[in-house]
Each structure stands twice: as C-alpha cells, then as structure tokens.
Amino acid sequence: MNASASAPLAPDAPWVVLKFGGTSVATVERWRTILQLAAARRAEGARVLVVVSALSGITDALKALCACAPIERADALAKIIERHRALAAQMQLAHTAEMDRWLASLQALVVAAAPEQLRWQATVQAHGELLSSSLGAAFMAANGLPTTWIDAREALLAREVPFLNERARVLSAQVQAEPDPALASALAARGEVFISQGFIARDGDGQTVLLGRGGSDTSAAYFGALLRASRVEIWTDVAGMFTADPRQVPGARLLQRLDYDEAQEIATTGAKVLHARCLSPCRRARVPLWVKDTQHPDLDGTVVAPQPTEVAPSIKAISSRRGITLVSMETSGMWQQVGFLADVFALFKQHGLSVDLIGSAETNVTVSLDPSENLLDSDVVAALAADLAKVCRVKVIAPCAAVTLVGRGMRSMLHRLSGVLAEFGRERVHLISQSSNNLNLTFVVDEAMLDGLLPRLHELLIRAGALRTDDVALFGPSWQALYGGGAELKQVPWWHAQRARLLEVAQATPRYVYHLPTIRERARALRALTSVDRVYYALKANPHPAILRALAEEGIGFECVSPGELAAVDALAEARESPRLFTPNFAPRGDYADALRRGVMLTLDSLHPLQHWPELFAGHEIMLRVDLGRGLGHHDKVRTGGAASKFGLPLDQFDEFLTLARERGLRIAGLHAHLGSGILDAAHWPLVFGQLASLADRIGSVRCLDLGGGLGVPSHPGESELDLAALDTALAEVKRAYPQYGLWLEPGRWLVADAGVLLARVTQTKRKGALNYLGCDAGMHALIRPALYDAWHHIVNLSRLDDAATTLYQVVGPICESGDVLGADRRLPESVEGDVLLIAQAGAYGESMASHYNLRPLAESSVIE
Ligand code: ADP
Ligand code: ASP
Ligand code: MG
C-alpha cells in the first residue's frame, strides 16, 4: 500500500464516503478489500471517509444483551468480546488499544445498573460500531494507509422532530445534515483517510442516540451531505438494488441506474439494501449514491443520481414489508360529520403513531401502520384501539404485508397490469393505494399470502411488458446470472449467426425469413415427449409450404381451420399423407362437406350442424370441442373459453349433443379443448386432460383427447420458458389414471414463432417533443400482433448489432393509423435511413395475418434450410 507516498491532497480535495455493512466488515478478507478501495479513492485524489457498521450479528447480540437478565449478561458479553478478539487476531494487529478501550467501556456499562433504560440501550448498542471502526482504523494503519479514527457523535447531531416519542428519539433519531464547510476543512486539517461509525449520533445533551436498525447507510449519507462529497458508496453483500429482493426472487434484475425518488420509494417500501432515510440527504445535497458488492467489487452496481432524460416508463421494482398493522374504523353516523377524520387522526398523533396508507369508503376508513416508521408494540396498538373505540367501531387486522410496485409514472402503466391484478384478485386484498406522487401502487394482504407471491408477480410484470427488462440501459443482469453461474442465460438466437445472410436478403423489404433448423428442433422436442401420442401443427400460425414440408418430415400432423388450409396441405406431396384435423368455428356447411370429401377427421363445436345438417355426418366419426368454461392466455383476444368466447360447446349442452349424435348415427371419437394462447404454466394441460377424460368416460366411444395448443413462447428477456420436461411428467401422471385415451397436442406458435424474423428498412426518423420516432417499411400490414394484441416483439438494428443501444425510439410503420407502432420505447443504437431492423419472434401469426391494408404489397419471404 503506497497511498501515503502519493502527493498530499489539496485542502479542498473532493470527499468520497464509503460505507461498509455488517458482512462487509466481518472478515479480514473483506477488510483487505476495504483497504484497497480506500487507497484507490485516495490515489485518485479524493479525501476518504470510511463509515462502518458493526460486525454482522453484533447489533443483534448487543440488543439481546440489553434484553437479557443481568445474570446472563456476562456470557453474552464474553461472546461479543471473543468475536472481536478473533477478528483482531486474524488481522494480526499488534496494537488493539482502541478496541480494548471500547471493550472495557462496554463491560463497565453492562456491569453497571441501568439508570436510564433507553439511553443505556443506545450506548450499549453503539459499541458495535465503535468496536468495528477501531479495529478497522488499526488494520488500515498497520497496512500502510494512515487512517484517522473519528467519533461520529462529534459530527452528527440529532435534530428535534416534533411529536417523536422518547423511544424513537433515542433509538431512531434523525440528523440535521446541511453541507458544513467548517467540518470539512477541520477534518481536512487532520488527515486524508478517515474512519467513523455508522448508526450513531449525539443529541442536544451530548448523549448517544441511534439512527434505527440498518441506519449506517444513513450515517454515510449524512456525512456525504455534510462534507458535500462527490459521492457516497454503499458497499454491501449484493451488487446493487435489484428489481426485487434477490434472496426471494433469484430472477430479480440489477437496477443499473435510479433517480433518488425511485430509489427512495424502493427503500421505503421494503428493500432493506438501503436504509429508507439515506436517500433524502443525498438528494438534497445532490450527492450521487452508488450501491456495490464488497465481495465482487468489479460488478457494476447501482448508481442513484438525478434522472437520465430518456427512459422507458417501467415498473422498477416490487418490494414487500411484513408486520403491517391495519386499523379499520367503521362508522355510519359520524362519517358525514365535519371533523371526524381530524378527531381520529388526533388520536394517532397522541399515541405517537405515523400513518402510512389510507383507504376510505363511505362508512369506513382504514389506515396502515408500518413497523419501520413506528416502534409498534401490542401495548401501543391496544391503547390506540381503546381510544378510537370511543368514536367509531375499530378492527385491528394483523399481521399484514404490503406489496408495492414502484416505478415513475405508475398511472401510465395501469393498463398493462391486468395479469398482475388478477393474481391479487385470487386472495383478499385489504387495501389498495396509489401514491399521489405517481410512483407506487401498494396492495395490503394477509402476511401469510406473501409466500411465493413475489416471484410470481415479478414474472407476470415482465410478461406484461410492465417491467421493461429489455431496456439494457436500466436493467442489468439477474441476480441468478451474476451469482448463480449464469444458469438462466438464454441461448443466443439463430439470427445472430445468420446476420450476414439476413443483411443480404434484406435488399428487398419488408421480408420474413424462416429458419427451418429451429422449427425441426422444436418439432423433435415435442415428439420426444413420451406422454404425447400425436402432435398436430396449427397451420394458421404460418402455412409457408417449406414449413409444412419440414414439419411433415418430422412426423407432425396438421390442424386446419378452413378449406384453404386443407388444400394447402393437400397440395404438398410430402404433407398430404400426414394425419390431419379440421377444427373450424362457425364455418358454413360447405366447409364440413369439403373436409369429409377429403377424408379428414373433423371437429364440431356446436349443436347447429347436428340439428340442421345431420345427413352430412351420418355414419362418420367426429371430434367434439367443448368449452370448459374458462379461458387463458397472453391477451383477452386470444382467450378462447367461457361464454364471452365463441368457441366450443358449452357443457350445459353436452348431454343434448350426445343424444343428437346417437340419434344421427355419429361416433364421437375424440374430445377437444383449447383455452387460449401463450400459456407458460405446464400445469394447465394436465388439468384439461383430467377434465376431458372424465367427460369422455360418459361417452364410451372416445379414443383420444386433444388438449389443444396454447404452448407459450416467452417474449421478454428474463421471462421463463415453458418447462417441457415438467409438462411431460405431469401429463404422464394424469395419463396413468386414464390409460385408455390417446393424448394429442396441437401447437402453432410454439413450433414456429422463434424461427421467423421480419426484416424492415428504416425509412425516416422524426423527433416530436421528447419522443424519437424511427419509421420503417414494415408496419401493421406486415405484422399486426403489436397493434392487435399489444404483443411485444424484440427489435434490433441488424446493421448495428454490436453498437451500444443508446437512443429510445418509437418504432413505427408506414400505415396511416396511430396504432401502427411495432415497438414503443425501444432502446437501439442511433439509427439512420436504410438501416435494417430485425423484428424477432415473427414466425407465428406474422406473415399469415398480413394484409394489403393501405394497398401496400404483402411482405416477401425467404427460407433458410
Ligand atoms: P448491509 O449489512 O451491508 O447493510 P443489508 O443486509 O442491510 O446489508 O442489505 C442487503 C440486503 O438487502 C441484501 O442481501 C438483500 O437480501 C436485501 N434486499 C432486499 N431488497 C432488495 C433489493 N430490492 N435489491 C437488493 N437487495 C435487497
Ligand atoms: N449495525 C446496525 C444494525 O445492524 C446498523 C447497520 O448495520 O446499518 O442495524
Ligand atoms: Mg443495511
């Protein structure tokens, strides 16, 4: 370490504050990192203040020591002493006089009677940080970095906060932290590298107070503001703020950049990585705040700073808080009464309680109390309830949990949240609150409901395009990718390797390009499922002849919905011998006649054909499509169950259908159900199989159960794939209960979506207000899914694939419709006329749904064999 050898710092050298949390100061290896980081900042010309927490677990141990019977204190103290001596030994410190002094003072406190309980507790607990900082100062000095130890209580003075009760005043104090040039220059005169304590301050009487659990972050922020530091770095055990607590949601993504308000909201609503009070001093003094991992200092981490100008509106995080108490106040008579709220809130104030969320109805007001803002104990709540009972009917509901979605401009995202709201709809939500600053949406539920909820919500938010994981400027890798060996990393899509060839065929655009090896690979994966007896390709997804040939060669059958589709299969020598199904809906009589002429198994899904055209079907075998009463899928328009959907025979007409079939001499050889598209939950199909099987048992003649398609393909980065192995296992299990039925699937999208891309050329660019429009020659006539289903297609600039994505674009087409938007808020490299854009995952329902709208020609297509 040769920092002392570098030139002395100027008196006005910038300050950098580095804060290290409990795990970051608990071992000698971490202290080597601290030493290196402090020396590096000093070498860059900064004056350095290191702020430390107590060794991990020590604050808890000191708290326990305060609470235990005097007779047990000696043992508890011995363990704490032992822990510090062990670290000192690992550090190979020759001089531990400072640490010994604090150990002695701790011992004296513990032995002494406690004259004033709260203050005594604060002073005892302060020793955690006093000890760790003393050890650290000795270690850094012994390793070549002269370090001045300062007592944080000299610099941090608690301010008077009105209505704070004594407990909060002593254990959860707040500090006045305006920039203080006098402090900065006084310290500058004393040295270059300093170390001090987190968590502690002094009050007006010069007594020790604490800043609340986790408060060392806030100490660092106070110091940062007082010294007007060039930044505050929070070093912890995780590489930054993530979109959710990574210990609960391993797929949570690193938030690379946040503004103060969003970081504040994430911290306040439960993310313990930053103490909720640490943002405001930094914001006021405009000090940037970094969050980094001490064990992996090279990882990027999170930068909290003023907001960058262009960002996609997105949910940034989900957080949760346990231990919430709800107080529900019911009154019919007094609601209209002027001053009712003033009266009840006066009682909260009297009991020193700060209200968090508020919900109101005509005769009810419900508020929540957050344990991190209130030192809640049952006595306080009971006393409050007793007082409230004099003016209204009170119900205390606890324990509850608050689940919060955080993101700037929450209101503009509400339309994307239907799937998320549906998840809450399953359980009882006590209170929903949207913050007036438009930054959060909070749901209060029973605490027991929290288990497993966050990972599900995180996934749903990504799937809904509400958590914009595609925006690489904001969202970094997932925690799993950073720490779990990158297990979740997806395969690189085929079109990366085919870039040169794609740029070549992009001479004429718009153009679809299909990659047959991908389709074959998908077909083989489905054929390998041992529980599935037959796979039919729903060719409405893409009837390109080359695709039909390839699938026929892979042993896949065809599911057609019109005479045109039947003819397309018949036209191909390679495909016409494959098994085929005809599954139309509200088709004219002639369509059924056509299918029967071709010898294709057809599916009926209403009484009408049997009632009105019985002669057509007499003596034939048919399949029956039923409506199981519910729909599923990625968008309302693709859910195909329930009375609101036109598909399938409703179950209340099932018996009538059987009677008619018997009378008309038809055999029902199979039952069919298809509930919708884009389903990623493998549990869905086994459920349908079970339901169809029990219906089939009532018929007798059924041989096979067709579970439809709907196999989803994830479209947003970070979304999980449909787990085929799990599907196979679950299907095999239900099949064991009904071995007499063959099991069929009829996927469309799953086989072809990823195999196709749409190439388009940039036509024009335009700036409008804050928005950058990027026009291309493919619009909703070429690909209607974004306009029709709000579908999300990944878009890249193929001409500049390796350039950094810097600009936020609205990617639009040439059609005269405002809805002609292929992708909103897409981060791409700066693009110019003539660049080739690639719209990914366009193999399904792209070309097959294209139109001549605006009399634009249809897109061309090419195939890569
Ligand atoms: P330190 O002891 O360094 O102050 P903390 O334990 O207080 O560290 O905070 C770090 C922890 O915060 C992480 O280990 C993580 O489990 C938790 N955490 C909760 N929510 C988040 C989030 N959204 N992003 C990152 N970490 C989070
Ligand atoms: N040591 C204190 C605690 O454990 C403060 C901190 O670590 O931030 O709560
Ligand atoms: Mg902490």
PDB file of C-alpha atoms in Angstrom, residues 9 83 162 234 254 282 309-310 313 335 425 439 488 500 504 513 520 525 564 581 586 634 712 801 863:
ATOM      1  CA  LEU A   9      -4.120  16.355  -1.073  1.00  0.00           C
ATOM      2  CA  ARG A  83     -15.766 -12.317  18.241  1.00  0.00           C
ATOM      3  CA  PRO A 162     -41.925  17.251  16.629  1.00  0.00           C
ATOM      4  CA  ILE A 234     -22.712   1.874  -0.070  1.00  0.00           C
ATOM      5  CA  LEU A 254     -29.926  -5.365 -11.267  1.00  0.00           C
ATOM      6  CA  CYS A 282     -28.017  12.729  -0.763  1.00  0.00           C
ATOM      7  CA  THR A 309     -33.567  12.221 -19.680  1.00  0.00           C
ATOM      8  CA  GLU A 310     -34.810   9.314 -21.768  1.00  0.00           C
ATOM      9  CA  PRO A 313     -41.751   4.080 -18.499  1.00  0.00           C
ATOM     10  CA  TRP A 335     -68.947   9.834   8.534  1.00  0.00           C
ATOM     11  CA  GLY A 425     -57.809 -10.967  -7.255  1.00  0.00           C
ATOM     12  CA  LEU A 439     -44.518   6.372  -8.011  1.00  0.00           C
ATOM     13  CA  GLU A 488     -30.677 -18.732 -16.714  1.00  0.00           C
ATOM     14  CA  ALA A 500     -24.572 -11.503 -42.936  1.00  0.00           C
ATOM     15  CA  GLU A 504     -28.053  -9.774 -47.896  1.00  0.00           C
ATOM     16  CA  VAL A 513     -37.134 -15.044 -43.051  1.00  0.00           C
ATOM     17  CA  ARG A 520     -37.188 -29.015 -36.804  1.00  0.00           C
ATOM     18  CA  ALA A 525     -38.540 -31.683 -28.753  1.00  0.00           C
ATOM     19  CA  GLY A 564     -57.923 -23.228 -47.885  1.00  0.00           C
ATOM     20  CA  LEU A 581     -57.727 -32.478 -38.342  1.00  0.00           C
ATOM     21  CA  PHE A 586     -68.917 -21.056 -37.264  1.00  0.00           C
ATOM     22  CA  HIS A 634     -51.468 -13.582 -23.002  1.00  0.00           C
ATOM     23  CA  GLY A 712     -46.433 -20.178 -24.948  1.00  0.00           C
ATOM     24  CA  LEU A 801     -25.982  -5.126 -33.894  1.00  0.00           C
ATOM     25  CA  VAL A 863     -36.282 -19.631 -46.048  1.00  0.00           C
TER      26      VAL A 863
END
